[in-house]
Short mmCIF file of C-alpha atoms and ligand atoms in Angstrom, two decimals:
data_model
loop_
_atom_site.label_atom_id
_atom_site.label_comp_id
_atom_site.label_asym_id
_atom_site.label_seq_id
_atom_site.Cartn_x
_atom_site.Cartn_y
_atom_site.Cartn_z
CA MET A 30 0.00 0.00 0.00
CA ASN A 31 1.53 3.31 -1.04
CA THR A 32 -1.03 6.10 -0.98
CA LEU A 33 1.72 8.60 -1.80
CA ALA A 34 2.50 7.09 -5.20
CA THR A 35 -1.06 6.54 -6.38
CA ALA A 36 -4.04 8.68 -7.46
CA PRO A 37 -5.57 10.86 -6.23
CA LEU A 38 -2.66 11.88 -3.97
CA SER A 39 0.28 11.64 -6.37
CA PRO A 40 -1.11 14.02 -9.06
CA LEU A 41 -2.57 16.28 -6.35
CA LEU A 42 0.84 16.74 -4.69
CA GLU A 43 2.47 17.42 -8.06
CA ARG A 44 -0.12 20.15 -8.71
CA LEU A 45 0.22 21.64 -5.21
CA PHE A 46 4.04 21.77 -5.29
CA THR A 47 3.81 23.51 -8.68
CA GLU A 48 1.29 26.05 -7.31
CA ALA A 49 3.49 26.59 -4.25
CA ASP A 50 6.55 27.26 -6.44
CA ALA A 51 4.59 29.91 -8.39
CA ALA A 52 3.18 31.79 -5.37
CA THR A 53 4.50 35.31 -4.76
CA SER A 54 4.02 37.91 -2.05
CA PRO A 55 4.58 41.66 -2.49
CA ALA A 56 4.73 42.02 1.32
CA VAL A 57 7.71 39.70 1.46
CA ALA A 58 9.45 41.31 -1.49
CA GLU A 59 9.36 44.60 0.43
CA MET A 60 10.93 43.08 3.56
CA SER A 61 14.69 43.32 3.94
CA ARG A 62 16.65 40.14 4.62
CA ASP A 63 17.59 41.41 8.10
CA GLU A 64 13.98 42.25 8.94
CA ARG A 65 12.85 38.83 7.78
CA GLN A 66 15.53 37.14 9.87
CA ARG A 67 14.63 39.21 12.94
CA LEU A 68 10.89 38.50 12.64
CA MET A 69 11.49 34.82 12.03
CA GLN A 70 13.22 34.55 15.39
CA SER A 71 10.80 36.77 17.34
CA LYS A 72 8.69 35.20 20.06
CA THR A 73 6.26 38.14 20.11
CA GLU A 74 5.77 39.13 16.46
CA TYR A 75 5.31 35.70 14.88
CA LEU A 76 1.57 36.14 14.21
CA ASP A 77 2.15 39.44 12.43
CA PHE A 78 5.07 37.96 10.48
CA TYR A 79 3.15 34.93 9.22
CA GLU A 80 0.08 37.07 8.51
CA ARG A 81 2.31 39.05 6.13
CA LEU A 82 3.46 35.74 4.58
CA LYS A 83 -0.08 34.44 4.13
CA ASP A 84 0.13 34.27 0.32
CA LEU A 85 3.20 32.03 0.48
CA TRP A 86 2.83 28.28 0.87
CA LEU A 87 6.28 27.73 2.45
CA PRO A 88 5.98 23.95 2.06
CA VAL A 89 8.47 21.30 3.02
CA SER A 90 10.62 20.37 0.04
CA ARG A 91 9.60 17.44 -2.13
CA GLU A 92 12.45 15.46 -0.54
CA THR A 93 11.40 16.33 3.00
CA GLY A 94 7.81 15.38 2.15
CA ARG A 95 8.98 11.98 0.99
CA LEU A 96 11.18 11.69 4.07
CA LEU A 97 8.19 12.42 6.33
CA TYR A 98 6.21 9.66 4.66
CA MET A 99 9.12 7.22 5.01
CA LEU A 100 9.81 8.07 8.66
CA ALA A 101 6.14 7.83 9.60
CA ARG A 102 5.86 4.47 7.83
CA ALA A 103 9.06 3.15 9.43
CA ALA A 104 7.89 4.28 12.89
CA LYS A 105 4.47 2.66 12.20
CA ALA A 106 3.03 6.02 13.23
CA ARG A 107 -0.70 6.11 13.86
CA SER A 108 -0.72 9.22 16.05
CA VAL A 109 0.93 12.30 14.59
CA VAL A 110 1.01 15.99 15.57
CA GLU A 111 2.04 18.78 13.21
CA PHE A 112 2.78 22.42 14.03
CA GLY A 113 2.29 24.58 10.89
CA THR A 114 -0.23 23.27 8.32
CA SER A 115 -0.11 26.05 5.73
CA PHE A 116 -1.83 24.68 2.58
CA GLY A 117 -1.51 21.09 3.79
CA ILE A 118 1.36 19.68 1.72
CA SER A 119 3.24 18.11 4.64
CA THR A 120 -0.07 17.07 6.24
CA LEU A 121 -0.97 15.11 3.10
CA HIS A 122 2.31 13.18 3.33
CA LEU A 123 1.79 12.41 7.03
CA ALA A 124 -1.85 11.41 6.59
CA ALA A 125 -0.91 9.11 3.69
CA ALA A 126 1.59 7.33 5.94
CA VAL A 127 -0.94 7.00 8.77
CA ARG A 128 -3.48 5.52 6.35
CA ASP A 129 -0.89 3.06 5.00
CA ASN A 130 0.02 2.12 8.59
CA GLY A 131 -3.55 0.99 9.15
CA GLY A 132 -5.24 4.24 10.18
CA GLY A 133 -5.05 6.71 13.04
CA ARG A 134 -5.08 10.47 13.47
CA VAL A 135 -3.02 13.47 12.41
CA ILE A 136 -3.60 16.63 14.45
CA THR A 137 -2.32 19.71 12.66
CA THR A 138 -2.62 23.38 13.50
CA GLU A 139 -2.59 26.67 11.57
CA PHE A 140 -3.68 30.15 12.64
CA GLU A 141 -4.25 31.74 9.20
CA PRO A 142 -7.97 31.13 8.37
CA ALA A 143 -7.56 31.15 4.57
CA LYS A 144 -4.81 28.53 4.84
CA VAL A 145 -6.95 26.37 7.13
CA ALA A 146 -9.73 26.41 4.52
CA ARG A 147 -7.40 25.53 1.65
CA ALA A 148 -5.69 22.78 3.65
CA ARG A 149 -9.08 21.20 4.42
CA GLN A 150 -9.98 21.40 0.73
CA HIS A 151 -6.72 19.71 -0.29
CA LEU A 152 -7.18 16.96 2.32
CA ALA A 153 -10.66 16.31 0.90
CA GLU A 154 -9.23 16.18 -2.65
CA GLY A 155 -6.64 13.69 -1.46
CA GLY A 156 -9.32 11.55 0.20
CA LEU A 157 -7.59 11.92 3.57
CA SER A 158 -9.95 14.22 5.52
CA GLU A 159 -11.21 11.56 7.90
CA LEU A 160 -7.68 11.01 9.23
CA VAL A 161 -6.88 14.65 9.94
CA GLU A 162 -8.04 17.16 12.52
CA VAL A 163 -7.08 20.70 11.53
CA ARG A 164 -7.05 22.91 14.61
CA ALA A 165 -7.49 26.57 13.68
CA GLY A 166 -5.59 29.00 15.90
CA ASP A 167 -2.28 29.64 17.60
CA ALA A 168 -0.50 26.36 18.36
CA LEU A 169 0.32 27.59 21.85
CA GLN A 170 -3.43 27.31 22.54
CA THR A 171 -4.58 24.60 20.12
CA LEU A 172 -1.93 22.09 21.24
CA SER A 173 -2.23 22.88 24.94
CA SER A 174 -5.07 20.37 25.49
CA ASP A 175 -6.84 17.33 23.99
CA LEU A 176 -3.75 15.57 22.71
CA PRO A 177 -3.68 11.79 22.26
CA ASP A 178 -2.20 9.79 25.17
CA SER A 179 0.63 8.55 22.97
CA ILE A 180 2.20 10.37 20.02
CA ASP A 181 4.47 8.59 17.53
CA LEU A 182 5.73 11.52 15.46
CA LEU A 183 5.83 15.32 15.77
CA LEU A 184 6.53 17.66 12.86
CA LEU A 185 7.63 21.18 13.81
CA ASP A 186 7.14 23.53 10.85
CA GLY A 187 5.44 26.66 12.23
CA ALA A 188 7.08 29.77 13.72
CA LYS A 189 10.72 28.80 14.28
CA SER A 190 10.89 30.82 17.50
CA LEU A 191 8.26 28.55 19.10
CA TYR A 192 9.76 25.12 18.43
CA ALA A 193 10.92 24.70 22.03
CA GLU A 194 7.56 25.84 23.46
CA VAL A 195 5.54 23.56 21.17
CA LEU A 196 7.81 20.61 21.94
CA ALA A 197 7.23 21.26 25.66
CA LEU A 198 3.45 21.05 25.13
CA VAL A 199 3.65 17.74 23.29
CA GLU A 200 6.59 16.18 25.16
CA PRO A 201 4.60 14.44 27.95
CA ARG A 202 2.69 12.47 25.27
CA LEU A 203 5.66 11.42 23.12
CA ARG A 204 6.11 7.67 23.36
CA PRO A 205 9.62 6.27 23.87
CA GLY A 206 11.19 6.15 20.40
CA ALA A 207 8.91 8.88 19.04
CA LEU A 208 10.41 10.92 16.21
CA ILE A 209 10.52 14.70 16.06
CA VAL A 210 11.19 16.29 12.68
CA ALA A 211 12.02 20.01 12.84
CA ASP A 212 12.15 21.74 9.46
CA ASN A 213 14.53 24.69 9.05
CA ALA A 214 15.68 24.20 12.63
CA ASP A 215 18.82 26.26 12.00
CA ASN A 216 16.56 29.24 12.67
CA SER A 217 15.75 27.90 16.13
CA PRO A 218 19.03 27.77 18.09
CA GLU A 219 17.20 27.45 21.44
CA TYR A 220 15.39 24.33 20.18
CA LEU A 221 18.59 22.81 18.78
CA ALA A 222 20.43 23.39 22.06
CA HIS A 223 17.62 21.64 23.92
CA VAL A 224 17.27 18.49 21.79
CA ARG A 225 21.05 18.14 21.39
CA ALA A 226 21.81 18.45 25.12
CA PRO A 227 22.91 15.04 26.43
CA ALA A 228 20.50 15.14 29.40
CA SER A 229 17.48 16.34 27.42
CA GLY A 230 15.97 12.93 26.79
CA TYR A 231 16.54 13.03 23.04
CA LEU A 232 19.00 11.77 20.49
CA SER A 233 19.30 14.34 17.74
CA VAL A 234 21.10 14.83 14.44
CA PRO A 235 20.98 17.31 11.57
CA PHE A 236 19.55 15.38 8.65
CA ALA A 237 18.72 15.72 4.98
CA ASP A 238 17.40 19.02 3.60
CA ASP A 239 17.77 21.45 6.57
CA VAL A 240 15.97 19.13 8.97
CA GLU A 241 16.80 18.22 12.57
CA LEU A 242 15.75 14.66 13.30
CA SER A 243 15.36 13.77 16.97
CA MET A 244 14.16 10.73 18.86
CA ARG A 245 12.61 10.64 22.33
CA VAL A 246 14.66 8.27 24.42
CA GLY A 247 13.29 6.25 27.35
C1 SAM B 23 6.54 26.79 6.89
S1 SAM B 23 4.80 26.95 6.88
C2 SAM B 23 4.21 25.30 7.03
C3 SAM B 23 4.32 24.51 5.76
C4 SAM B 23 3.63 23.17 5.82
N1 SAM B 23 4.14 22.36 6.91
C5 SAM B 23 3.83 22.44 4.50
O1 SAM B 23 4.80 21.68 4.38
O2 SAM B 23 3.03 22.65 3.59
C6 SAM B 23 4.50 27.59 8.48
C7 SAM B 23 3.02 27.79 8.78
O3 SAM B 23 2.86 27.86 10.19
C8 SAM B 23 1.87 28.82 10.50
N2 SAM B 23 2.13 29.25 11.86
C9 SAM B 23 3.21 29.96 12.29
N3 SAM B 23 3.13 30.14 13.62
C10 SAM B 23 2.00 29.53 14.04
C11 SAM B 23 1.38 29.37 15.31
N4 SAM B 23 1.92 29.89 16.42
N5 SAM B 23 0.25 28.65 15.39
C12 SAM B 23 -0.31 28.12 14.27
N6 SAM B 23 0.22 28.26 13.04
C13 SAM B 23 1.37 28.95 12.92
C14 SAM B 23 2.07 29.89 9.44
O4 SAM B 23 0.89 30.65 9.25
C15 SAM B 23 2.47 29.08 8.22
O5 SAM B 23 1.36 28.80 7.39
#
């Protein structure tokens, strides 16, 4: 069973990656590189920053998408949490893996309402809606309650400045051996210091296309 490589998901992802590549944002074009870097690391201005980026899809790369599917399959993940849905490209990969593992639930969260609506539409097109709960709002609220007792895989792909806070919310539910994939983690030095610290309860390595791959130990 490989939902990723078959219709309707395979042609849908090809179309969505192409649309994502073509998306532009005048607001971002006007932002200097320094300003963008500063806002990306801010713990107080992240909502404003991502509101300005709302026209951009900012998806995981095609390779990271495939990697997510492979890791979730290898971990036999049936309970997945994602921070940062955007238009749903990474969510589609994770939900495909959960389906091919025999079913389960992906909880994903996004605060931008237009993105939530498009992500739900794409999940319906991919035939994966019944596996995914899209929580609309700030992850610091939406992931602070009603999490599954045991979580097999966590994808961090929202505001980089919040990776450590979101991990702290989910951490009590991560099963031993759970995987944490943090995209573009180089922009989150606080998070990297935490998961790489020997006493933190994780094993962690930089991996693939600007990803930090960590495993909950014990
Ligand atoms: C890099 S994009 C996610 C891309 C998505 N994972 C994919 O591969 O298609 C980051 C998304 O996280 C959302 N986001 C950022 N901070 C958030 C927060 N605190 N709560 C919920 N969503 C947030 C942004 O609006 C943006 O759409």
